[in-house]
């Protein structure tokens, strides 16, 4: 090494020395910044968002007409539910052509215009990819069932009838909950974990995998910014189909999720697709254990970007839930991903009833406050927030009282099943009034005009009758509305990166009503306090708040941070965000 080179190395070393001195031998560097970690994802259910042509069904042109509204929310990415060609047995999650657009939604030209419009506004687009199963009207399945020797036979799971009846598998959507459907054409059964019109794809077949990867590249080449893999934790099966213990369906995730070579399939998908594009990747479900979830998102394994776990969203029950349990679940998941991997944070999606009706309180006196509180939670937790369309308005469950009001296929099938076995139909109706997916799929409430401004025709699903009181047009003009509060939250998250990358620590951990926590980075420290009850509740922060700066509150006359002893009495569903002195 010559003197000049040696001198250069010495200078570089001296420049790095202060940073090296601050990092202990066991310290891990902070998480690597990525756009998808800082993203605020807004989920759009296209069938219910905005109808442009009066047929009662939301469409791509309808979304295009509201792109300025979407941008005004402060979100940075949109997750779009399936828009591919489909016979619509399960509202688009039964795909018959992965490279075309469902006629109800428009054309490929409409899609291109939508993508262009989003990108012009700085919004990324995440596509829903449904490849655990296809539609039974997909050409692959038509060929597969035509004969046992057809080249596409092995694209699906078949059990020849001369072997006897296959070992029982539970179906989530089937009217009899039987996942094997007999097909007389070739005297064989095919597997469907969901509806009979959603046969499961055989991921052991390398030809099938290549078909899927090429399809994903088709959309990535168009400029799509990410992929959400629907039900993918179920994609791998033990194709010997061993007998499962009686009653396994009560814990079917244990037997269905993360089986076989699932990680190998994802690593292959990463190599073939994700590694070649700057895309975000997330799969529905995170397996049975933290190890499962970590294996999905460990950067060294080259699989997915982030985990999408259901423990949190499953906390809410018709009979109520414990804020302590809620706190414990989210804190447990956060601690498991404190140093490695990345999480999704959400309380609602297209498969859930409305957020405020499940986790908050949709009574008139508490709806806005509790809706704002829940939004505060989602936007201040560590992880990428996913926010479902309409929740920014505090939209509520529909309150349907007649089974004929519902359109959800598994709900209608289960009603018939309960009827056939003599089940308690009154109890069933009360349950679906609380939890049915249709509650989250009623048309978006734009204004006070007919059909809430969603459509000039008859909506595919009834509009919630409270649209005259809860709608976008009214809330846009009200500075204290749920909508404008949400806009403040997204701005707060984008300007305080401690809410993205900062450490998370519980405050007053055993408080049964208040969820309080600190988010802290090297440069800032924020305290979030949330009263998850309809009564006054006290929290002991053990902090001197005399110099705390109030950043946001869901009450107009929020506490200004003068509680020297750190004890605060919160009003019903009060949410407060303080900025603390950072030492």
Coordinates of C-alpha atoms in Angstrom, one line a residue:
X1 CA 0.0 0.0 0.0
X2 CA 1.5 3.3 -1.0
X3 CA 1.6 6.4 1.3
X4 CA -1.2 8.2 -0.6
X5 CA -3.6 5.2 -0.2
X6 CA -2.6 4.7 3.4
X7 CA -3.3 8.4 4.1
X8 CA -6.7 8.1 2.5
X9 CA -7.7 5.1 4.5
X10 CA -6.6 6.8 7.7
X11 CA -8.7 9.9 7.0
X12 CA -11.8 7.7 6.3
X13 CA -11.2 5.8 9.5
X14 CA -10.9 9.0 11.6
X15 CA -14.2 10.3 10.0
X16 CA -16.0 7.1 10.9
X17 CA -14.5 6.8 14.4
X18 CA -17.1 8.8 16.3
X19 CA -19.9 6.7 14.9
X20 CA -18.1 3.5 15.6
X21 CA -17.4 4.6 19.2
X22 CA -21.2 5.1 19.8
X23 CA -22.1 1.6 18.6
X24 CA -21.6 -1.1 21.1
X25 CA -20.4 -4.5 20.2
X26 CA -23.9 -6.0 20.3
X27 CA -25.8 -3.0 18.9
X28 CA -27.6 -3.7 15.7
X29 CA -27.9 -0.8 13.2
X30 CA -31.3 0.7 12.9
X31 CA -33.7 -0.7 10.3
X32 CA -32.9 0.2 6.7
X33 CA -35.2 2.9 5.4
X34 CA -37.5 1.7 2.6
X35 CA -40.4 3.4 0.9
X36 CA -42.8 0.6 1.8
X37 CA -41.9 1.1 5.5
X38 CA -42.8 4.7 5.3
X39 CA -45.9 4.1 3.2
X40 CA -49.5 4.8 4.4
X41 CA -51.6 2.2 2.5
X42 CA -55.2 3.0 1.7
X43 CA -57.3 -0.1 0.7
X44 CA -59.9 0.5 -2.0
X45 CA -62.7 -2.0 -2.5
X46 CA -63.5 -1.1 -6.1
X47 CA -67.0 -2.6 -6.3
X48 CA -68.1 -0.2 -3.5
X49 CA -66.0 2.9 -4.0
X50 CA -67.5 5.0 -6.9
X51 CA -69.7 4.0 -9.8
X52 CA -69.1 6.1 -13.0
X53 CA -71.7 4.6 -15.4
X54 CA -74.8 4.0 -13.3
X55 CA -74.8 0.2 -13.3
X56 CA -74.6 0.2 -9.5
X57 CA -71.1 -1.3 -9.4
X58 CA -68.0 0.8 -8.6
X59 CA -65.4 0.8 -11.3
X60 CA -62.0 2.0 -12.3
X61 CA -63.2 5.3 -13.9
X62 CA -65.0 5.9 -10.6
X63 CA -61.7 5.6 -8.7
X64 CA -60.0 7.8 -11.3
X65 CA -62.6 10.5 -10.7
X66 CA -61.7 10.5 -7.0
X67 CA -57.9 10.5 -7.3
X68 CA -57.6 14.0 -5.9
X69 CA -59.7 13.0 -2.9
X70 CA -57.4 10.0 -2.3
X71 CA -54.3 12.3 -2.6
X72 CA -55.9 14.7 -0.1
X73 CA -56.0 12.0 2.5
X74 CA -52.2 12.0 2.7
X75 CA -51.9 8.3 1.9
X76 CA -49.0 7.2 -0.3
X77 CA -50.1 3.9 -1.6
X78 CA -53.3 2.2 -2.6
X79 CA -54.0 -1.5 -2.2
X80 CA -56.6 -2.4 -4.8
X81 CA -58.8 -5.4 -4.3
X82 CA -59.0 -7.8 -7.4
X83 CA -60.1 -6.2 -10.6
X84 CA -59.3 -9.2 -12.9
X85 CA -61.8 -11.1 -15.1
X86 CA -64.0 -13.1 -12.8
X87 CA -67.5 -14.7 -12.7
X88 CA -67.7 -13.0 -9.3
X89 CA -68.6 -15.9 -7.1
X90 CA -66.5 -14.4 -4.3
X91 CA -66.5 -10.7 -5.5
X92 CA -63.4 -11.0 -7.7
X93 CA -61.4 -13.4 -5.6
X94 CA -62.3 -16.2 -8.1
X95 CA -60.2 -15.2 -11.1
X96 CA -60.8 -16.5 -14.6
X97 CA -58.2 -14.5 -16.4
X98 CA -55.3 -12.9 -14.6
X99 CA -54.3 -10.6 -17.5
X100 CA -57.6 -8.9 -18.2
X101 CA -60.0 -6.6 -16.3
X102 CA -63.4 -7.6 -15.1
X103 CA -66.0 -6.0 -17.4
X104 CA -67.9 -4.6 -14.4
X105 CA -64.8 -2.5 -13.6
X106 CA -63.8 -1.3 -17.1
X107 CA -60.9 -2.0 -19.5
X108 CA -57.2 -2.3 -19.5
X109 CA -57.0 1.2 -20.8
X110 CA -58.9 2.3 -17.7
X111 CA -56.4 0.5 -15.6
X112 CA -53.5 2.2 -17.4
X113 CA -55.1 5.6 -16.9
X114 CA -55.6 4.8 -13.2
X115 CA -52.0 3.8 -12.7
X116 CA -50.8 6.9 -14.5
X117 CA -53.1 9.2 -12.5
X118 CA -51.9 7.7 -9.2
X119 CA -48.2 8.0 -10.2
X120 CA -48.7 11.6 -11.2
X121 CA -50.0 12.3 -7.7
X122 CA -47.2 10.4 -6.0
X123 CA -49.3 7.4 -5.0
X124 CA -48.1 3.9 -5.5
X125 CA -50.4 1.0 -6.5
X126 CA -50.4 -2.4 -4.8
X127 CA -52.2 -5.2 -6.7
X128 CA -54.1 -8.1 -5.0
X129 CA -52.7 -11.4 -6.4
X130 CA -55.0 -14.4 -5.8
X131 CA -53.0 -17.6 -6.5
X132 CA -53.9 -20.0 -3.8
X133 CA -56.8 -20.8 -6.1
X134 CA -58.4 -19.7 -9.3
X135 CA -62.0 -19.7 -10.6
X136 CA -63.4 -22.9 -11.9
X137 CA -64.1 -20.9 -15.1
X138 CA -60.4 -20.3 -15.7
X139 CA -59.1 -22.0 -18.8
X140 CA -56.5 -23.8 -16.7
X141 CA -59.3 -25.5 -14.7
X142 CA -61.5 -26.2 -17.8
X143 CA -58.5 -28.0 -19.3
X144 CA -57.6 -29.7 -16.0
X145 CA -61.1 -31.3 -15.5
X146 CA -61.5 -32.3 -19.2
X147 CA -59.4 -35.5 -18.8
X148 CA -57.0 -37.2 -16.5
X149 CA -54.3 -37.0 -19.2
X150 CA -54.7 -33.3 -20.0
X151 CA -51.4 -31.3 -19.6
X152 CA -53.2 -29.0 -17.2
X153 CA -54.4 -31.8 -14.9
X154 CA -51.6 -31.2 -12.5
X155 CA -52.3 -27.5 -12.1
X156 CA -54.9 -28.4 -9.5
X157 CA -55.3 -31.1 -6.7
X158 CA -57.3 -34.1 -7.9
X159 CA -58.2 -37.3 -6.0
X160 CA -59.4 -40.2 -8.2
X161 CA -62.7 -41.7 -7.0
X162 CA -61.5 -45.3 -7.3
X163 CA -59.2 -44.6 -4.4
X164 CA -62.3 -44.0 -2.2
X165 CA -63.4 -40.8 -0.6
X166 CA -60.5 -38.5 0.1
X167 CA -59.5 -37.6 3.7
X168 CA -61.7 -34.8 5.0
X169 CA -60.6 -31.3 4.5
X170 CA -62.4 -28.3 5.9
X171 CA -63.7 -25.6 3.5
X172 CA -64.2 -22.1 4.8
X173 CA -66.9 -21.2 2.3
X174 CA -68.6 -24.4 1.2
X175 CA -72.2 -24.9 2.3
X176 CA -71.2 -28.2 3.9
X177 CA -67.7 -27.2 4.8
X178 CA -66.3 -30.0 2.7
X179 CA -63.3 -29.0 0.7
X180 CA -63.5 -31.9 -1.8
X181 CA -65.9 -31.6 -4.7
X182 CA -66.8 -34.6 -6.8
X183 CA -66.6 -34.0 -10.6
X184 CA -68.3 -36.7 -12.6
X185 CA -66.5 -35.8 -15.9
X186 CA -63.3 -37.6 -14.8
X187 CA -64.7 -39.5 -11.8
X188 CA -62.5 -37.5 -9.4
X189 CA -62.6 -35.0 -6.5
X190 CA -60.9 -31.6 -6.7
X191 CA -59.8 -29.6 -3.6
X192 CA -61.2 -26.2 -2.7
X193 CA -60.3 -24.6 0.7
X194 CA -62.8 -21.8 -0.2
X195 CA -65.9 -22.1 -2.4
X196 CA -66.6 -24.8 -4.9
X197 CA -65.9 -22.3 -7.7
X198 CA -62.4 -21.6 -6.3
X199 CA -60.3 -24.8 -6.9
X200 CA -56.9 -24.7 -5.2
X201 CA -53.8 -24.4 -7.4
X202 CA -51.1 -27.1 -7.2
X203 CA -47.9 -25.2 -6.3
X204 CA -45.8 -28.3 -6.4
X205 CA -46.1 -28.1 -10.2
X206 CA -43.2 -25.9 -11.5
X207 CA -45.1 -25.1 -14.7
X208 CA -47.9 -23.6 -12.6
X209 CA -45.4 -21.5 -10.6
X210 CA -43.8 -20.2 -13.8
X211 CA -47.3 -19.2 -15.1
X212 CA -47.9 -17.2 -11.9
X213 CA -44.5 -15.5 -12.0
X214 CA -44.9 -14.5 -15.6
X215 CA -48.3 -13.1 -14.8
X216 CA -46.9 -11.0 -11.9
X217 CA -44.1 -9.7 -14.2
X218 CA -46.8 -8.7 -16.7
X219 CA -48.3 -6.3 -14.0
X220 CA -44.9 -5.2 -12.7
X221 CA -43.8 -4.3 -16.2
X222 CA -46.9 -2.0 -16.4
X223 CA -45.6 -0.1 -13.4
X224 CA -47.4 -1.8 -10.5
X225 CA -45.6 -1.0 -7.3
X226 CA -46.4 -4.0 -5.1
X227 CA -48.2 -7.3 -4.6
X228 CA -50.4 -8.5 -1.8
X229 CA -50.7 -12.3 -2.0
X230 CA -54.2 -13.4 -1.0
X231 CA -54.5 -16.5 1.3
X232 CA -51.0 -17.5 0.3
X233 CA -50.1 -19.1 3.6
X234 CA -52.4 -21.9 2.5
X235 CA -50.8 -22.4 -1.0
X236 CA -48.5 -25.3 -0.1
X237 CA -50.2 -28.7 0.7
X238 CA -49.1 -32.1 1.8
X239 CA -50.3 -33.8 -1.5
X240 CA -50.4 -37.2 0.2
X241 CA -53.4 -35.8 2.1
X242 CA -52.9 -37.6 5.3
X243 CA -55.9 -38.0 7.7
X244 CA -56.1 -35.1 10.1
X245 CA -57.3 -35.6 13.8
X246 CA -61.1 -35.3 14.3
X247 CA -62.1 -31.7 15.0
X248 CA -59.0 -30.2 13.4
X249 CA -61.1 -27.6 11.7
X250 CA -61.4 -25.8 15.1
X251 CA -57.7 -24.9 14.7
X252 CA -57.4 -25.4 10.9
X253 CA -54.6 -22.8 10.7
X254 CA -52.3 -25.3 12.4
X255 CA -52.9 -27.8 9.6
X256 CA -53.3 -25.5 6.7
X257 CA -50.8 -22.6 7.1
X258 CA -47.1 -22.6 6.2
X259 CA -47.1 -26.2 5.0
X260 CA -44.6 -28.1 2.8
X261 CA -42.3 -26.0 0.6
X262 CA -44.1 -22.7 1.0
X263 CA -40.9 -20.8 1.8
X264 CA -39.2 -22.3 -1.2
X265 CA -42.0 -21.1 -3.4
X266 CA -41.7 -17.6 -2.0
X267 CA -37.9 -17.6 -2.5
X268 CA -38.4 -18.6 -6.0
X269 CA -41.0 -15.9 -6.5
X270 CA -38.6 -13.4 -5.0
X271 CA -35.8 -14.4 -7.3
X272 CA -38.1 -14.4 -10.4
X273 CA -40.2 -11.3 -9.6
X274 CA -39.6 -9.2 -6.5
X275 CA -35.8 -8.9 -6.9
X276 CA -36.2 -7.5 -10.4
X277 CA -38.4 -4.6 -9.4
X278 CA -38.7 -2.0 -6.6
X279 CA -41.9 -3.5 -5.4
X280 CA -43.5 -4.1 -2.0
X281 CA -44.5 -7.6 -1.1
X282 CA -46.9 -8.9 1.6
X283 CA -48.8 -12.1 2.0
X284 CA -52.1 -12.5 3.8
X285 CA -51.5 -14.5 7.0
X286 CA -48.3 -15.0 9.0
X287 CA -48.5 -18.6 9.9
X288 CA -48.9 -20.2 13.3
X289 CA -45.9 -18.8 15.2
X290 CA -43.5 -15.9 15.4
X291 CA -40.9 -18.2 13.7
X292 CA -43.3 -18.6 10.8
X293 CA -43.8 -14.9 10.5
X294 CA -40.1 -14.1 10.8
X295 CA -39.1 -16.6 8.2
X296 CA -41.5 -14.8 5.8
X297 CA -39.8 -11.5 6.2
X298 CA -36.2 -12.1 7.3
X299 CA -34.2 -10.1 4.7
X300 CA -31.5 -12.8 4.5
X301 CA -34.1 -15.4 3.4
X302 CA -35.3 -13.3 0.4
X303 CA -39.0 -13.9 0.6
X304 CA -41.4 -11.0 1.5
X305 CA -41.1 -7.5 2.8
X306 CA -43.6 -7.6 5.6
X307 CA -45.9 -9.8 7.6
X308 CA -49.7 -9.4 7.7
X309 CA -50.9 -11.2 10.9
X310 CA -54.5 -11.6 12.0
X311 CA -54.0 -11.8 15.8
X312 CA -54.8 -8.1 16.3
X313 CA -57.8 -7.8 14.0
X314 CA -59.3 -11.0 15.5
X315 CA -59.4 -9.5 19.1
X316 CA -62.8 -7.8 18.5
X317 CA -65.8 -10.1 19.4
X318 CA -69.5 -9.6 19.4
X319 CA -69.6 -9.8 23.2
X320 CA -66.8 -7.2 23.5
X321 CA -63.1 -7.4 24.1
X322 CA -60.5 -6.4 26.7
X323 CA -58.3 -3.4 26.0
X324 CA -55.7 -5.3 28.0
X325 CA -55.8 -8.1 25.6
X326 CA -55.7 -5.7 22.6
X327 CA -52.7 -4.1 24.1
X328 CA -51.0 -7.4 24.9
X329 CA -51.4 -8.8 21.3
X330 CA -50.1 -5.7 19.5
X331 CA -47.2 -5.3 22.0
X332 CA -46.3 -9.0 21.7
X333 CA -46.1 -8.8 17.9
X334 CA -44.1 -5.6 18.1
X335 CA -41.6 -7.0 20.5
X336 CA -41.1 -10.1 18.2
X337 CA -40.2 -7.8 15.3
X338 CA -38.3 -5.2 17.3
X339 CA -35.0 -5.8 15.6
X340 CA -35.7 -7.9 12.5
X341 CA -38.5 -8.0 9.9
X342 CA -41.4 -5.6 9.4
X343 CA -45.1 -5.7 10.3
X344 CA -48.4 -4.5 8.9
X345 CA -50.7 -2.5 11.2
X346 CA -54.5 -2.7 10.6
X347 CA -57.8 -3.0 12.2
X348 CA -60.0 -3.5 9.2
X349 CA -60.1 -4.7 5.6
X350 CA -62.5 -6.1 3.0
X351 CA -62.9 -9.3 5.1
X352 CA -64.0 -7.5 8.3
X353 CA -67.0 -5.5 9.4
X354 CA -66.5 -1.8 10.1
X355 CA -63.6 -0.8 12.4
X356 CA -65.6 1.6 14.6
X357 CA -68.4 -0.9 15.1
X358 CA -66.0 -3.7 16.0
X359 CA -63.2 -1.9 18.0
X360 CA -64.9 1.4 18.9
X361 CA -68.4 2.5 19.8
X362 CA -70.7 3.4 17.0
X363 CA -73.4 5.0 19.2
X364 CA -73.9 8.6 18.0
X365 CA -72.3 10.2 21.1
X366 CA -69.1 8.1 20.7
X367 CA -68.8 7.2 17.1
X368 CA -66.5 10.1 16.0
X369 CA -64.4 10.1 19.1
X370 CA -63.8 6.3 19.0
X371 CA -63.2 6.3 15.3
X372 CA -60.5 9.0 15.7
X373 CA -59.0 7.1 18.6
X374 CA -58.6 3.9 16.5
X375 CA -57.2 5.9 13.6
X376 CA -54.7 7.4 16.0
X377 CA -53.6 4.0 17.1
X378 CA -53.1 2.7 13.5
X379 CA -51.1 5.8 12.5
X380 CA -48.8 5.8 15.5
X381 CA -47.7 2.2 15.8
X382 CA -44.5 0.7 14.4
X383 CA -45.1 -1.0 11.1
X384 CA -46.8 -0.1 7.8
X385 CA -50.4 1.1 8.4
X386 CA -53.2 -0.3 6.2
X387 CA -56.3 1.8 6.3
X388 CA -59.6 0.6 4.8
X389 CA -61.7 3.0 2.6
X390 CA -64.6 4.6 4.4
X391 CA -63.0 4.3 7.9
X392 CA -61.7 7.9 7.5
X393 CA -65.4 8.9 7.7
X394 CA -66.2 6.7 10.6
X395 CA -68.5 4.6 8.5
X396 CA -70.4 2.0 10.6
X397 CA -71.9 -1.4 10.2
X398 CA -75.1 -1.5 8.0
X399 CA -77.5 -2.9 10.6
X400 CA -79.1 -5.3 8.1
X401 CA -81.9 -7.3 9.6
X402 CA -83.0 -9.6 6.8
X403 CA -80.8 -12.3 5.2
X404 CA -81.9 -11.1 1.8
X405 CA -80.0 -7.8 2.4
X406 CA -76.7 -9.7 2.4
X407 CA -74.7 -10.6 -0.7
X408 CA -71.7 -12.3 0.9
X409 CA -71.5 -15.9 -0.5
X410 CA -70.0 -17.6 2.6
X411 CA -72.5 -15.8 4.8
X412 CA -75.4 -17.0 2.7
X413 CA -74.0 -20.5 2.6
X414 CA -73.6 -20.6 6.3
X415 CA -77.2 -19.4 6.8
X416 CA -78.4 -22.4 4.7
X417 CA -76.1 -24.7 6.7
X418 CA -77.4 -23.5 10.0
X419 CA -81.0 -23.8 8.7
X420 CA -80.3 -27.4 7.5
X421 CA -78.9 -28.5 10.9
X422 CA -81.6 -26.7 13.0
X423 CA -79.2 -24.0 14.2
X424 CA -80.3 -20.9 16.1
X425 CA -81.0 -18.5 13.2
X426 CA -81.8 -15.6 15.4
X427 CA -78.3 -15.9 17.1
X428 CA -76.8 -16.3 13.6
X429 CA -78.4 -13.1 12.4
X430 CA -77.2 -11.2 15.4
X431 CA -73.7 -12.4 14.8
X432 CA -73.5 -11.5 11.2
X433 CA -75.0 -8.1 12.0
X434 CA -71.8 -7.6 13.9
X435 CA -69.2 -9.4 11.9
X436 CA -70.3 -10.1 8.3
X437 CA -68.0 -8.8 5.6
X438 CA -70.8 -7.0 3.8
X439 CA -70.8 -4.4 6.7
X440 CA -67.4 -3.2 5.4
X441 CA -68.5 -3.4 1.7
X442 CA -71.5 -1.1 1.7
X443 CA -71.0 1.7 -0.9
X444 CA -68.8 4.6 0.0
X445 CA -70.8 7.5 1.4
X446 CA -69.8 10.6 -0.7
X447 CA -72.7 13.0 0.0
X448 CA -76.4 13.4 1.0
X449 CA -77.8 12.8 -2.5
X450 CA -79.5 9.6 -3.6
X451 CA -77.4 6.4 -2.9
X452 CA -74.9 8.6 -1.0
X453 CA -73.6 9.8 -4.4
X454 CA -72.1 6.4 -5.1
X455 CA -74.2 5.6 -8.1
X456 CA -77.1 6.9 -10.2
X457 CA -78.4 3.4 -10.5
X458 CA -79.3 0.7 -8.0
X459 CA -76.3 -0.2 -5.9
X460 CA -75.1 -3.8 -5.9
X461 CA -75.3 -3.7 -2.1
X462 CA -77.6 -1.5 -0.1
X463 CA -76.2 1.8 1.1
X464 CA -76.0 2.3 4.9
X465 CA -79.1 4.4 5.8
X466 CA -77.0 6.7 7.9
X467 CA -75.3 8.3 4.8
X468 CA -77.1 11.6 5.2
X469 CA -75.3 12.1 8.6
X470 CA -72.0 10.4 7.7
X471 CA -70.6 11.4 4.3
X472 CA -67.5 12.8 2.7
X473 CA -69.0 16.1 1.5
X474 CA -70.2 17.1 4.9
X475 CA -67.0 16.1 6.7
X476 CA -64.7 17.8 4.2
X477 CA -66.2 21.2 5.3
X478 CA -65.9 20.4 9.1
X479 CA -62.4 21.0 10.5
X480 CA -63.2 18.7 13.4
X481 CA -64.6 15.8 11.4
X482 CA -63.2 12.2 11.3
X483 CA -62.0 12.9 7.8
X484 CA -60.0 16.0 8.6
X485 CA -58.6 14.4 11.7
X486 CA -57.3 11.5 9.6
X487 CA -55.6 14.0 7.3
X488 CA -53.8 15.5 10.3
X489 CA -52.7 12.0 11.4
X490 CA -51.2 11.1 8.0
X491 CA -49.3 14.5 8.0
X492 CA -48.1 13.9 11.5
X493 CA -46.8 10.4 10.6
X494 CA -45.0 11.7 7.5
X495 CA -43.3 14.6 9.4
X496 CA -42.4 12.5 12.5
X497 CA -40.4 9.5 11.4
X498 CA -40.2 8.3 15.0
X499 CA -43.7 7.0 14.3
X500 CA -42.2 4.9 11.5
X501 CA -38.8 3.7 12.8
X502 CA -38.8 4.7 16.4
X503 CA -38.7 2.3 19.4
X504 CA -41.9 1.3 21.0
X505 CA -42.4 1.2 24.8
X506 CA -45.6 0.7 26.8
X507 CA -46.6 3.1 29.5
X508 CA -48.8 2.1 32.5
X509 CA -48.7 -1.4 31.1
X510 CA -51.4 -3.0 33.3
X511 CA -54.0 -0.2 32.9
X512 CA -57.2 -2.0 31.9
X513 CA -58.7 0.9 30.0
X514 CA -55.9 3.1 28.7
X515 CA -53.4 2.1 26.0
X516 CA -50.3 4.5 26.3
X517 CA -47.0 4.1 24.7
X518 CA -43.9 6.0 23.7
X519 CA -42.4 6.1 20.2
X520 CA -38.8 7.3 20.3
X521 CA -36.0 7.9 17.8
X522 CA -32.5 9.4 18.2
X523 CA -34.0 12.9 17.7
X524 CA -37.6 12.8 19.0
X525 CA -39.9 11.3 21.5
X526 CA -43.7 11.1 21.3
X527 CA -46.2 9.9 23.9
X528 CA -49.5 8.5 22.6
X529 CA -52.4 8.0 25.1
X530 CA -55.6 6.3 24.2
X531 CA -58.7 5.7 26.4
X532 CA -60.4 2.6 25.1
X533 CA -63.5 3.1 27.2
X534 CA -66.8 5.1 27.3
X535 CA -66.0 6.5 30.8
X536 CA -63.4 8.8 32.3
X537 CA -60.2 6.9 32.9
X538 CA -56.9 7.7 34.6
X539 CA -53.4 6.9 33.4
X540 CA -50.1 7.2 35.3
X541 CA -47.4 8.1 32.7
X542 CA -44.7 8.6 35.4
X543 CA -43.5 11.5 33.2
X544 CA -43.2 15.2 33.8
X545 CA -45.5 16.6 31.2
X546 CA -45.1 20.2 32.1
X547 CA -43.0 20.9 29.0
X548 CA -44.8 18.5 26.8
X549 CA -46.1 19.8 23.5
X550 CA -49.5 18.8 22.4
X551 CA -49.4 17.6 18.8
X552 CA -52.9 16.3 18.3
X553 CA -56.1 15.4 20.2
X554 CA -59.5 14.1 19.2
X555 CA -61.1 16.6 21.7
X556 CA -61.2 20.2 20.8
X557 CA -60.2 21.3 24.3
X558 CA -57.4 18.8 24.9
X559 CA -55.1 18.8 27.9
X560 CA -52.1 21.0 27.2
X561 CA -49.5 18.9 29.1
X562 CA -49.3 20.6 32.5
X563 CA -49.7 17.5 34.7
X564 CA -46.4 17.6 36.5
X565 CA -46.9 14.3 38.3
X566 CA -47.8 12.5 35.1
X567 CA -51.3 11.5 36.2
X568 CA -53.9 12.3 33.5
X569 CA -57.7 11.8 33.6
X570 CA -59.0 11.1 30.1
X571 CA -62.5 11.5 28.9
X572 CA -64.3 8.8 27.0
X573 CA -62.3 7.6 24.0
X574 CA -59.9 10.4 24.3
X575 CA -56.7 10.3 22.2
X576 CA -53.7 12.5 22.8
X577 CA -50.3 12.8 21.2
X578 CA -47.6 14.7 23.0
X579 CA -44.1 15.5 21.9
X580 CA -41.7 15.2 24.9
X581 CA -38.3 16.6 25.7
X582 CA -35.7 14.3 24.1
X583 CA -32.6 13.8 26.2

